[in-house]
Short mmCIF file of C-alpha atoms in Angstrom, two decimals:
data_model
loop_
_atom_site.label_atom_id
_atom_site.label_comp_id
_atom_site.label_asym_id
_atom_site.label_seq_id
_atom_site.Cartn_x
_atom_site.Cartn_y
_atom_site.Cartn_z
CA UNK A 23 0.00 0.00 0.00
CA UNK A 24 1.77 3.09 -1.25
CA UNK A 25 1.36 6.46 0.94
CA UNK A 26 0.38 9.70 0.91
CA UNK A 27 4.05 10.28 1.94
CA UNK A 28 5.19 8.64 -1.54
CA UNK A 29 2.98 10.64 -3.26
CA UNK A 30 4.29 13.95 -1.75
CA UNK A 31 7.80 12.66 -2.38
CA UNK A 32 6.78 12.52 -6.15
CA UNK A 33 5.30 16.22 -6.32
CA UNK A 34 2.05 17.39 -6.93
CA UNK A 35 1.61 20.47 -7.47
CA UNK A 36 -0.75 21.67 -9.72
CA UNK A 37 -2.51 18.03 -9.87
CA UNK A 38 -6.09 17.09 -8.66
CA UNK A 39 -5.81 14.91 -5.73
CA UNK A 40 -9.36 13.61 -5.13
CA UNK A 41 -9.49 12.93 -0.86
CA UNK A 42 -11.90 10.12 0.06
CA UNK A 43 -12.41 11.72 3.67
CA UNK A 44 -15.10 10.66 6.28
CA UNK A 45 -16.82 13.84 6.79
CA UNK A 46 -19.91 12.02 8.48
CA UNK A 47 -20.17 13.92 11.57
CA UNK A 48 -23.36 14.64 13.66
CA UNK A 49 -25.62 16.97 13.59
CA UNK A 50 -28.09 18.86 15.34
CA UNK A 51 -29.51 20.98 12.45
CA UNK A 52 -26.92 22.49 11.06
CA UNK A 53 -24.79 22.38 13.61
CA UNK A 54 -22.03 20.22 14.12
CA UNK A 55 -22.17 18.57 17.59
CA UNK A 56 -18.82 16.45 17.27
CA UNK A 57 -15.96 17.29 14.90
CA UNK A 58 -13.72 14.59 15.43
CA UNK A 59 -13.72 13.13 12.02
CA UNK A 60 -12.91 16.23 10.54
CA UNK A 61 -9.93 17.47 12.74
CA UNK A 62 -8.87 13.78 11.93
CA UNK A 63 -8.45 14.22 8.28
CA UNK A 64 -6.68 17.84 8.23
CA UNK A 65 -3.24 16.40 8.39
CA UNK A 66 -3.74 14.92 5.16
CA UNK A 67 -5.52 17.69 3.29
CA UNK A 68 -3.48 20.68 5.00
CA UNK A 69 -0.41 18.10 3.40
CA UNK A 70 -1.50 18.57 0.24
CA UNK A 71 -2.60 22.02 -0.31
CA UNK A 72 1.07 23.06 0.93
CA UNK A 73 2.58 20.67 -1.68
CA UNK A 74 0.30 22.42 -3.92
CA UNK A 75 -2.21 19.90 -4.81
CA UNK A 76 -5.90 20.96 -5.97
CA UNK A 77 -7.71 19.13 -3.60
CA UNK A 78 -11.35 18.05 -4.08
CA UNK A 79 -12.42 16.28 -0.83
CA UNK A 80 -15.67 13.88 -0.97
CA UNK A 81 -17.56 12.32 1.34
CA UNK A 82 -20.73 10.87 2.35
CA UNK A 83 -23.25 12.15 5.81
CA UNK A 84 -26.16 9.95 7.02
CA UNK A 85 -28.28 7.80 5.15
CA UNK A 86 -29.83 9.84 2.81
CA UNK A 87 -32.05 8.01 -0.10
CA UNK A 88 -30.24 8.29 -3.23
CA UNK A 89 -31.22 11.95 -3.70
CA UNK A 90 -30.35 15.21 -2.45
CA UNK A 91 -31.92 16.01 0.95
CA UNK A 92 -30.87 19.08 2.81
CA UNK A 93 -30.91 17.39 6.05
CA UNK A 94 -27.82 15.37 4.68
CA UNK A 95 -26.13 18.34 3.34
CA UNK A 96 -21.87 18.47 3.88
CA UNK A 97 -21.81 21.95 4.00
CA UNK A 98 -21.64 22.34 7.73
CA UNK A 99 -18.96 20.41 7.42
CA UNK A 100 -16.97 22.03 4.62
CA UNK A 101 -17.27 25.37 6.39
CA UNK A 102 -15.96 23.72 9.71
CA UNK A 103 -13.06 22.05 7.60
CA UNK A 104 -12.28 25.62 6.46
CA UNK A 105 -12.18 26.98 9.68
CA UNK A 106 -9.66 24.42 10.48
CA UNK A 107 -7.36 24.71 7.85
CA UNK A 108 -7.83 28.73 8.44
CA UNK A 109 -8.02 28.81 4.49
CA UNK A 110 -11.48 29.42 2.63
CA UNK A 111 -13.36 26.43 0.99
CA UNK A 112 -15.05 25.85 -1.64
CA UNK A 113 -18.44 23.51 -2.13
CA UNK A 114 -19.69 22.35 -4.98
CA UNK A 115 -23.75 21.74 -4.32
CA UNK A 116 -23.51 18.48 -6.34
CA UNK A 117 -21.23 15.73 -6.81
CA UNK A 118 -20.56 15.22 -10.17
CA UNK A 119 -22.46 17.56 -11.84
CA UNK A 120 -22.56 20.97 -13.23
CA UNK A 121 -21.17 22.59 -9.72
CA UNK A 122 -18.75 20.08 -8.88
CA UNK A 123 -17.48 20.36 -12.52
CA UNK A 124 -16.93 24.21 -12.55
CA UNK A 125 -15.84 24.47 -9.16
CA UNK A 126 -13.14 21.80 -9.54
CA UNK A 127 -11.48 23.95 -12.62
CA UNK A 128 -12.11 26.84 -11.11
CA UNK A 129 -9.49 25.78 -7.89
CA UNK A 130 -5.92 27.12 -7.66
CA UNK A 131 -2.59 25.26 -6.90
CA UNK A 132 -3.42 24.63 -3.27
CA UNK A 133 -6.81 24.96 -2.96
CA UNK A 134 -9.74 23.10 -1.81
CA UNK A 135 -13.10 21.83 -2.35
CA UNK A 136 -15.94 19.82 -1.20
CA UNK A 137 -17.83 18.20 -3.29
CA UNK A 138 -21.67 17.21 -1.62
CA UNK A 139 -22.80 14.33 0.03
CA UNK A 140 -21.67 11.47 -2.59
CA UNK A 141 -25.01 9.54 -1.26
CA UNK A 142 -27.22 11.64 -3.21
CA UNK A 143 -25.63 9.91 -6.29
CA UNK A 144 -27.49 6.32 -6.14
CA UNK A 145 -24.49 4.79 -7.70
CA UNK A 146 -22.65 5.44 -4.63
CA UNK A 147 -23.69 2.85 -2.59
CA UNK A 148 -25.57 0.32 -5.93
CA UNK A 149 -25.30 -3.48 -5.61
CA UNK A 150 -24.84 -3.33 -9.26
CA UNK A 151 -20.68 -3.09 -10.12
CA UNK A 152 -21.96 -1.61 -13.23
CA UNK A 153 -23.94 1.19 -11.76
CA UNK A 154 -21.29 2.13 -8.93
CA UNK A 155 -18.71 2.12 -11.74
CA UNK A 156 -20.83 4.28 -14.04
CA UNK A 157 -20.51 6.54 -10.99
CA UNK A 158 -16.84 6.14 -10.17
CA UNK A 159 -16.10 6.87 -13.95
CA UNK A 160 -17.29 10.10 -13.05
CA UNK A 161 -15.94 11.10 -10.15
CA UNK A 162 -12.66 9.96 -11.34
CA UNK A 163 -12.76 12.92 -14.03
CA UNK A 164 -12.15 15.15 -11.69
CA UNK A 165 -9.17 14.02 -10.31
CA UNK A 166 -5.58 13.25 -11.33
CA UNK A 167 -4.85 11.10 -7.92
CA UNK A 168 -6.44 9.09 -5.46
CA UNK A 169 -6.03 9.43 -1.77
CA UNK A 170 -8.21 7.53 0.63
CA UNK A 171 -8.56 8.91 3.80
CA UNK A 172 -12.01 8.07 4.97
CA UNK A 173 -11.10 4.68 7.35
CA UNK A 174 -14.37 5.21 8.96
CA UNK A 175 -15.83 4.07 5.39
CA UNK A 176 -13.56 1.08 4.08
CA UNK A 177 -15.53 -1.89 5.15
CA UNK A 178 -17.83 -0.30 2.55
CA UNK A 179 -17.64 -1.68 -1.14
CA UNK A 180 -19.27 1.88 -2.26
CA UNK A 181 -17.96 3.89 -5.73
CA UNK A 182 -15.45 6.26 -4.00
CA UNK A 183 -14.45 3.45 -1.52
CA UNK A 184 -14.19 0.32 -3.88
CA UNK A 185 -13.91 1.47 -7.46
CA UNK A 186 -12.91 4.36 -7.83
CA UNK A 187 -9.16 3.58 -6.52
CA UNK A 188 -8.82 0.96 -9.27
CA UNK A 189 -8.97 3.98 -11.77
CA UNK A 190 -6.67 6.37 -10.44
CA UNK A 191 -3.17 6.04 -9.23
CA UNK A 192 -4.18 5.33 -5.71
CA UNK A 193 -2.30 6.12 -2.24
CA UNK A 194 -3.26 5.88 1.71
CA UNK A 195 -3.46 9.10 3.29
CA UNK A 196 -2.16 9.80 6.75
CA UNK A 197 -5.46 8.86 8.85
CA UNK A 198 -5.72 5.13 6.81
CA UNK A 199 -1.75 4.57 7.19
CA UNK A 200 -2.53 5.30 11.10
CA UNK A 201 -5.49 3.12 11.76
CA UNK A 202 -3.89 0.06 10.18
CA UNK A 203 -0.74 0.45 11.97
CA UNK A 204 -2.73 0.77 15.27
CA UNK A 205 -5.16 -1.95 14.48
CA UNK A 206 -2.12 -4.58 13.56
CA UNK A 207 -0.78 -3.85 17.02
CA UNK A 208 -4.38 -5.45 18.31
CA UNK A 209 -3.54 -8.62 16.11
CA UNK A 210 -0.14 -8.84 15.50
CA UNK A 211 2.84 -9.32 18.11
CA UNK A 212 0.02 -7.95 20.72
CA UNK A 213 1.43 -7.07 24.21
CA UNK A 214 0.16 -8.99 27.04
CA UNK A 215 -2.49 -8.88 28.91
CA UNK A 216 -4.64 -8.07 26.24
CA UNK A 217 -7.75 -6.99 27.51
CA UNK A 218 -10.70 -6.29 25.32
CA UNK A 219 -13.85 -3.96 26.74
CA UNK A 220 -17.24 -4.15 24.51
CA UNK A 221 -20.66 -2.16 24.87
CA UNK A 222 -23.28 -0.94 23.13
CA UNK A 223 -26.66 -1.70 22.50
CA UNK A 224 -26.87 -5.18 20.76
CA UNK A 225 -24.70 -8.32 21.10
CA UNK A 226 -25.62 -9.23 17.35
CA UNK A 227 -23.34 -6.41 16.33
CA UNK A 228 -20.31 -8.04 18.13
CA UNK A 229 -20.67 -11.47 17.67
CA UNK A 230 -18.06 -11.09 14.78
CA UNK A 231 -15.62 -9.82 16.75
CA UNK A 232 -15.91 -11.47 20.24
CA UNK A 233 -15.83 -14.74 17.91
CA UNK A 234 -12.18 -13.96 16.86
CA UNK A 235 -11.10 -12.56 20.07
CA UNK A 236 -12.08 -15.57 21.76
CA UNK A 237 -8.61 -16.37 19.96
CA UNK A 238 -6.61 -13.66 20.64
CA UNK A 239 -7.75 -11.54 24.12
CA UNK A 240 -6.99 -12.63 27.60
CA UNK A 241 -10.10 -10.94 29.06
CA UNK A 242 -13.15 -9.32 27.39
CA UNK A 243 -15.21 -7.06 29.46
CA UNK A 244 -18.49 -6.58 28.52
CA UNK A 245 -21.46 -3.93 29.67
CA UNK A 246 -23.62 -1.20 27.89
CA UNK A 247 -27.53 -3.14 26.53
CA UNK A 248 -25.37 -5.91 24.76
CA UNK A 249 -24.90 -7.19 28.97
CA UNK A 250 -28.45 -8.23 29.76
CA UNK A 251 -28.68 -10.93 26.97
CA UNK A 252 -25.05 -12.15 28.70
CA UNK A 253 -27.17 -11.89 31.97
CA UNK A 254 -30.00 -13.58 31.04
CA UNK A 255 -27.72 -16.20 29.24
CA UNK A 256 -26.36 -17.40 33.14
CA UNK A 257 -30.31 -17.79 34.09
CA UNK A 258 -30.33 -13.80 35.80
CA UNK A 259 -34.07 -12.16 35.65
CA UNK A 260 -32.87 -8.55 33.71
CA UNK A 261 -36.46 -7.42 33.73
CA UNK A 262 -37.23 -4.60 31.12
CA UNK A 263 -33.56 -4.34 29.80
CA UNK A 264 -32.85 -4.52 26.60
CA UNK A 265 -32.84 -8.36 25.49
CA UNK A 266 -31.98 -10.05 22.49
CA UNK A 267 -33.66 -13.37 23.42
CA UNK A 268 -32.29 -15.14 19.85
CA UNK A 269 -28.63 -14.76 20.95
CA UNK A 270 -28.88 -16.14 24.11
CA UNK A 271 -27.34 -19.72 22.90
CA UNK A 272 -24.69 -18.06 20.72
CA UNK A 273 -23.72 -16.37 23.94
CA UNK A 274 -23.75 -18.93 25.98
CA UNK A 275 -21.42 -21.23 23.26
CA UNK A 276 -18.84 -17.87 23.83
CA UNK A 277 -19.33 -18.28 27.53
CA UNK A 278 -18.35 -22.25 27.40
CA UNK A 279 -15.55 -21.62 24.87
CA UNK A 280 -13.98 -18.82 27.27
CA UNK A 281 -13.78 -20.93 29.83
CA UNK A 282 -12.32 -23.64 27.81
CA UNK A 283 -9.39 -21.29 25.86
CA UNK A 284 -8.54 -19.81 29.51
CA UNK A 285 -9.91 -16.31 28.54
CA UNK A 286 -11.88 -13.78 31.61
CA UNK A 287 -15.05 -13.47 30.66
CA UNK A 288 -16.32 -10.49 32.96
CA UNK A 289 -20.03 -9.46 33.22
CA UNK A 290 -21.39 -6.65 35.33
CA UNK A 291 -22.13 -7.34 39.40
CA UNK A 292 -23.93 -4.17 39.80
CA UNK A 293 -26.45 -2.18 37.11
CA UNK A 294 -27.93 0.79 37.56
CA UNK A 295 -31.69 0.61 36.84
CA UNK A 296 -34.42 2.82 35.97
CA UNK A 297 -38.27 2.56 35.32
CA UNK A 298 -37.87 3.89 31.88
CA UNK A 299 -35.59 5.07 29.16
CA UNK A 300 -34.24 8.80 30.07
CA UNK A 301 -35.38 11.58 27.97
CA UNK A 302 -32.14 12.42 26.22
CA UNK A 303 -33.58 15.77 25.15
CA UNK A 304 -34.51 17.77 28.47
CA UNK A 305 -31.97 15.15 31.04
CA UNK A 306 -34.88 15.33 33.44
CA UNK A 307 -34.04 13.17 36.06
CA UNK A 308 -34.62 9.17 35.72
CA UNK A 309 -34.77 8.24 39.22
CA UNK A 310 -31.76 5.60 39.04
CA UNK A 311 -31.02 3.08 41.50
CA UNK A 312 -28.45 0.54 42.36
CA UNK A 313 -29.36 -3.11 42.15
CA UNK A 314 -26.98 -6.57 42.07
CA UNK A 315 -26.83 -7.77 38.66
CA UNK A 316 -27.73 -10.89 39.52
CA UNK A 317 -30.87 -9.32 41.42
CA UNK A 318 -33.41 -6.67 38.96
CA UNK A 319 -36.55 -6.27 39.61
CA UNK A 320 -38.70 -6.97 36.72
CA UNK A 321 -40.36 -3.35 36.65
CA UNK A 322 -37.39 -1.91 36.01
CA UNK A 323 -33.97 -1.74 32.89
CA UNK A 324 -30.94 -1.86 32.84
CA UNK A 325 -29.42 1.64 31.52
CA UNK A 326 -25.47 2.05 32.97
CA UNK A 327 -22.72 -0.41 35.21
CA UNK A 328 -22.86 0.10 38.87
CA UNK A 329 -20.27 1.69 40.88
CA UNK A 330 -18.77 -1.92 42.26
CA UNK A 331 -18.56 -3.02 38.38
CA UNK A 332 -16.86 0.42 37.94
CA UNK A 333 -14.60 -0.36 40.26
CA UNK A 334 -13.88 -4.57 39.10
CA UNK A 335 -13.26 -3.26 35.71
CA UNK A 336 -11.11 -0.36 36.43
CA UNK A 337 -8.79 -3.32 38.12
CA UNK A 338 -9.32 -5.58 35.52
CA UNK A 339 -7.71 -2.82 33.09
CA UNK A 340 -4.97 -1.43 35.70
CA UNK A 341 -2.04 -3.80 34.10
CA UNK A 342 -3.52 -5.07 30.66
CA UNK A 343 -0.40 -4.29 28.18
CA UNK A 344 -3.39 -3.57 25.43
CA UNK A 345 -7.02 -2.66 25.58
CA UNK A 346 -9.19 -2.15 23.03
CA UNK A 347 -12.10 -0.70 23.87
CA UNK A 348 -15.76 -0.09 21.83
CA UNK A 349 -19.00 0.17 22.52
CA UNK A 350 -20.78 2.66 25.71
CA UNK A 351 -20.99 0.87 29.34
CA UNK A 352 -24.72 2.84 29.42
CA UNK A 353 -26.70 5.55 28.10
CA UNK A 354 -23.89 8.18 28.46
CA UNK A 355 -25.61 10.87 27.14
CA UNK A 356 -27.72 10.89 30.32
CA UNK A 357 -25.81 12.58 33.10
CA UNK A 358 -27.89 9.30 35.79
CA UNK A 359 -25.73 6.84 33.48
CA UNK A 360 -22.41 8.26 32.44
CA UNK A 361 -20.81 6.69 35.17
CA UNK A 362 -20.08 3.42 34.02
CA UNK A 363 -18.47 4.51 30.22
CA UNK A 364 -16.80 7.62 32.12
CA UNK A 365 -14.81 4.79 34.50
CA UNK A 366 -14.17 2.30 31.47
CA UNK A 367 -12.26 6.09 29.60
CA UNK A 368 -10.86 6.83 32.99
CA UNK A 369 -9.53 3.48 33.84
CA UNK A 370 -7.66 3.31 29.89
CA UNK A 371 -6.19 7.05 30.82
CA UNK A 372 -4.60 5.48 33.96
CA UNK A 373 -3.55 2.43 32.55
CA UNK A 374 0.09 2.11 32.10
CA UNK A 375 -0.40 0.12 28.25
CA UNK A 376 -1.44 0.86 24.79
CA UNK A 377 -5.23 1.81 24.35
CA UNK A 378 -7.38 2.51 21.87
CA UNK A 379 -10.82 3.75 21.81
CA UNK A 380 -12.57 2.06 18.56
CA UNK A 381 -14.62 4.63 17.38
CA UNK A 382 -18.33 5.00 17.24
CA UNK A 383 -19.93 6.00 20.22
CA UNK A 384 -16.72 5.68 22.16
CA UNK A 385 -15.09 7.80 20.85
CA UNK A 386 -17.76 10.57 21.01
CA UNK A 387 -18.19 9.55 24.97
CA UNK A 388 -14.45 10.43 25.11
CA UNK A 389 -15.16 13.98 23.83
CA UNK A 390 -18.98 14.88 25.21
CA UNK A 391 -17.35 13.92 28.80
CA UNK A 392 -14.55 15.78 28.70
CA UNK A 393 -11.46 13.65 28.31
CA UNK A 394 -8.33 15.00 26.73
CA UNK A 395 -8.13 13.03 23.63
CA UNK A 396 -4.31 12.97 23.94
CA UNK A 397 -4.39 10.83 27.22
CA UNK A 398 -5.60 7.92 25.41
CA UNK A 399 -3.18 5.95 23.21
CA UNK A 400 -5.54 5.74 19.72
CA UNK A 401 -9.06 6.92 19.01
CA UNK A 402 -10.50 5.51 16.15
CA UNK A 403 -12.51 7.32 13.41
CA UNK A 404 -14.19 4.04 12.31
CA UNK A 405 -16.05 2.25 15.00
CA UNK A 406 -17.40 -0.61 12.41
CA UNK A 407 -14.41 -0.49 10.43
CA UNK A 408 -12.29 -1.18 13.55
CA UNK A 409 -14.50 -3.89 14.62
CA UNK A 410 -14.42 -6.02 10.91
CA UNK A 411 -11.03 -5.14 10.61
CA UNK A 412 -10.43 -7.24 14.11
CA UNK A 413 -13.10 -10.11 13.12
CA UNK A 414 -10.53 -10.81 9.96
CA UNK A 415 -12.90 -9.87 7.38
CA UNK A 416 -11.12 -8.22 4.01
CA UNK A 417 -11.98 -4.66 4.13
CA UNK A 418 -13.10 -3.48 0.62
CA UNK A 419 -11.63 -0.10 0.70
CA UNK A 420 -8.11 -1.15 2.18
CA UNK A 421 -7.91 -4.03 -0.17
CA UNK A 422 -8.52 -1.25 -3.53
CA UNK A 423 -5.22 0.55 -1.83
CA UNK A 424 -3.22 -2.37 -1.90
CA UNK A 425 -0.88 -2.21 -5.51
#
């Protein structure tokens, strides 16, 4: 896989490097409420518009349906990348239209642009190779280069992702070159203990991953929604928490196989609990209390680790060598259960090894609750990317880098 270094090394000035970034921030409005993935791709773009390259950055937001929708717009985001790179940018209100066209010739030697949201373009994200390439065949005539920067995006065989590389001369930029080199530390040569910490909402979504860790990790800790089905799995009551009732033998096979291969499987001994789900919006209080794990009351879910889990998995991180961390221990975003993902970011700043927050919602916990991103060893722009890219799988993007 050849560099954005490389490419620098060769000279471009005066060429069209086309930037596959991951500009897919959120946002309330038009405001953006987390700019992580953009300060993350700077390096990069600032690198080339010194060399001066005419950049045209793309990138997709949201979900949008194949069409333009407002809501989905990358503006926001193009005037918060200017802002960063203290340099004015431009934006081209289509992708590869009449905009993008124009505003693509009209850049100077170390310039840049944004192109919008490549999702409104249905060939972005087609099933059909011929449609996405239709669309890459496009994009790629307005650009002399490729650089893919956008790791939160390569486990996605999309046109910008997938095919377009294959017709330009293709490099990794700095943010791609990063991530792998972090990630291969979590499966190559990996320092011992390697201890593994997943959340989130459903155990479905890490099945993948705590299959091939199984493998690899020493301990895996788990908490956040994904917990109760582990709970209910040992024969616990977890009342109104969430519950994914069809895992509960594929978790219980991981369970058996832990204890076979030697690995620490550790579950929650305390949960905070609460009659309902919080209201995210006003944080009115939820009236939380404290309950053993192994002891809910059926009137009441599971929403956040309790202070003596806070506590066993602090220690269960204090001398891991490497931690990998993804997924929330509760519904952070509620000041009643931010305890439990603020100890799990705590406990990785103290700990003496190599961590890494794996994107997603962990690393916007880091941010929204105040941590200094610098304490922490990695944080991830690609949460899903991260986790296929430890299950084994063959990430579509990465592979289109490799010569």
């Amino acid at each position: 896989m050849k560099t954005i270094d490389e490419l620098l090394a060769e000279g471009v000035a005066g060429k069209r490097v086309f930037v596959r970034a991951d500009l897919n921030v959120p946002l309330d409005g038009t405001t953006i409420t987390d700019d992580g993935r953009i300060r993350a791709v700077v390096p990069t773009i600032a690198a080339l518009a010194e060399a001066g390259a005419r950049v045209v950055v793309a990138s997709h937001l949201g979900r949008p349906k194949g069409a333009p929708d407002p809501a989905f717009s990358l503006a926001p985001a193009a005037t918060r990348l200017g802002e960063l790179l203290g340099a004015d940018v431009a934006f081209a209100t289509d992708t590869v239209g009449e905009s993008a066209t124009a505003t693509v010739a009209g850049l100077a030697d170390g310039r840049v642009a944004v192109v919008e949201n490549l999702r409104f373009n249905p060939g972005e994200t087609s099933k059909d190779d011929a449609e996405r390439g239709a669309f890459a065949d496009r994009l790629a005539e307005l650009a002399d280069v490729y650089v893919g920067d956008g790791f939160g995006a390569v486990h996605r065989k999309h046109a910008s992702v997938y095919d377009l590389p294959a017709r330009l001369p293709h490099y990794a930029g700095h943010l791609i070159a990063t991530e792998v080199g972090v990630l291969k530390k979590l499966t190559t040569d990996v320092k011992r203990p390697y201890a593994v910490v997943l959340g989130g909402a459903k155990v479905s979504d890490k099945l993948g991953v705590i299959d091939h860790l199984l493998e690899r990790a020493d301990r895996i800790l788990i908490g956040g929604g994904m917990a109760y089905t582990f709970l209910k799995a040992q024969g616990h009551e977890v009342g109104g928490s969430l519950l994914q009732e069809d895992q509960i033998p594929a978790v219980q096979e991981y369970l058996r196989r832990a204890e076979e291969k030697g690995v620490e499987f550790v579950l929650p001994v305390d949960v905070v609990v609460a009659p309902s789900f919080p209201d995210l919006t006003t944080k009115a209080p939820a009236h939380p209390a404290t309950v053993a794990a192994d002891a809910m009351p059926a009137g009441r879910m599971g929403l956040d680790n309790g202070p003596e889990t806070n506590k066993l998995y602090a220690s269960k991180l204090a001398d891991a060598a490497t931690v990998f961390w993804n997924g929330p221990m509760g519904v952070f975003e509620h000041p009643d259960f931010a305890d439990g993902t603020r100890a799990v970011a705590q406990a990785l700043v103290d700990s003496p090894g190599f961590s890494v927050v794996g994107g997603g919602d962990s690393a916007a916990a880091v941010r929204i609750l105040g941590f200094d991103e610098n304490a922490f060893g990695h944080i991830s722009t690609g949460g899903g990317a991260s986790l296929e890219y430890l299950e084994g799988k063959t990430l579509p993007g990465l592979a289109a880098l490799e010569d």
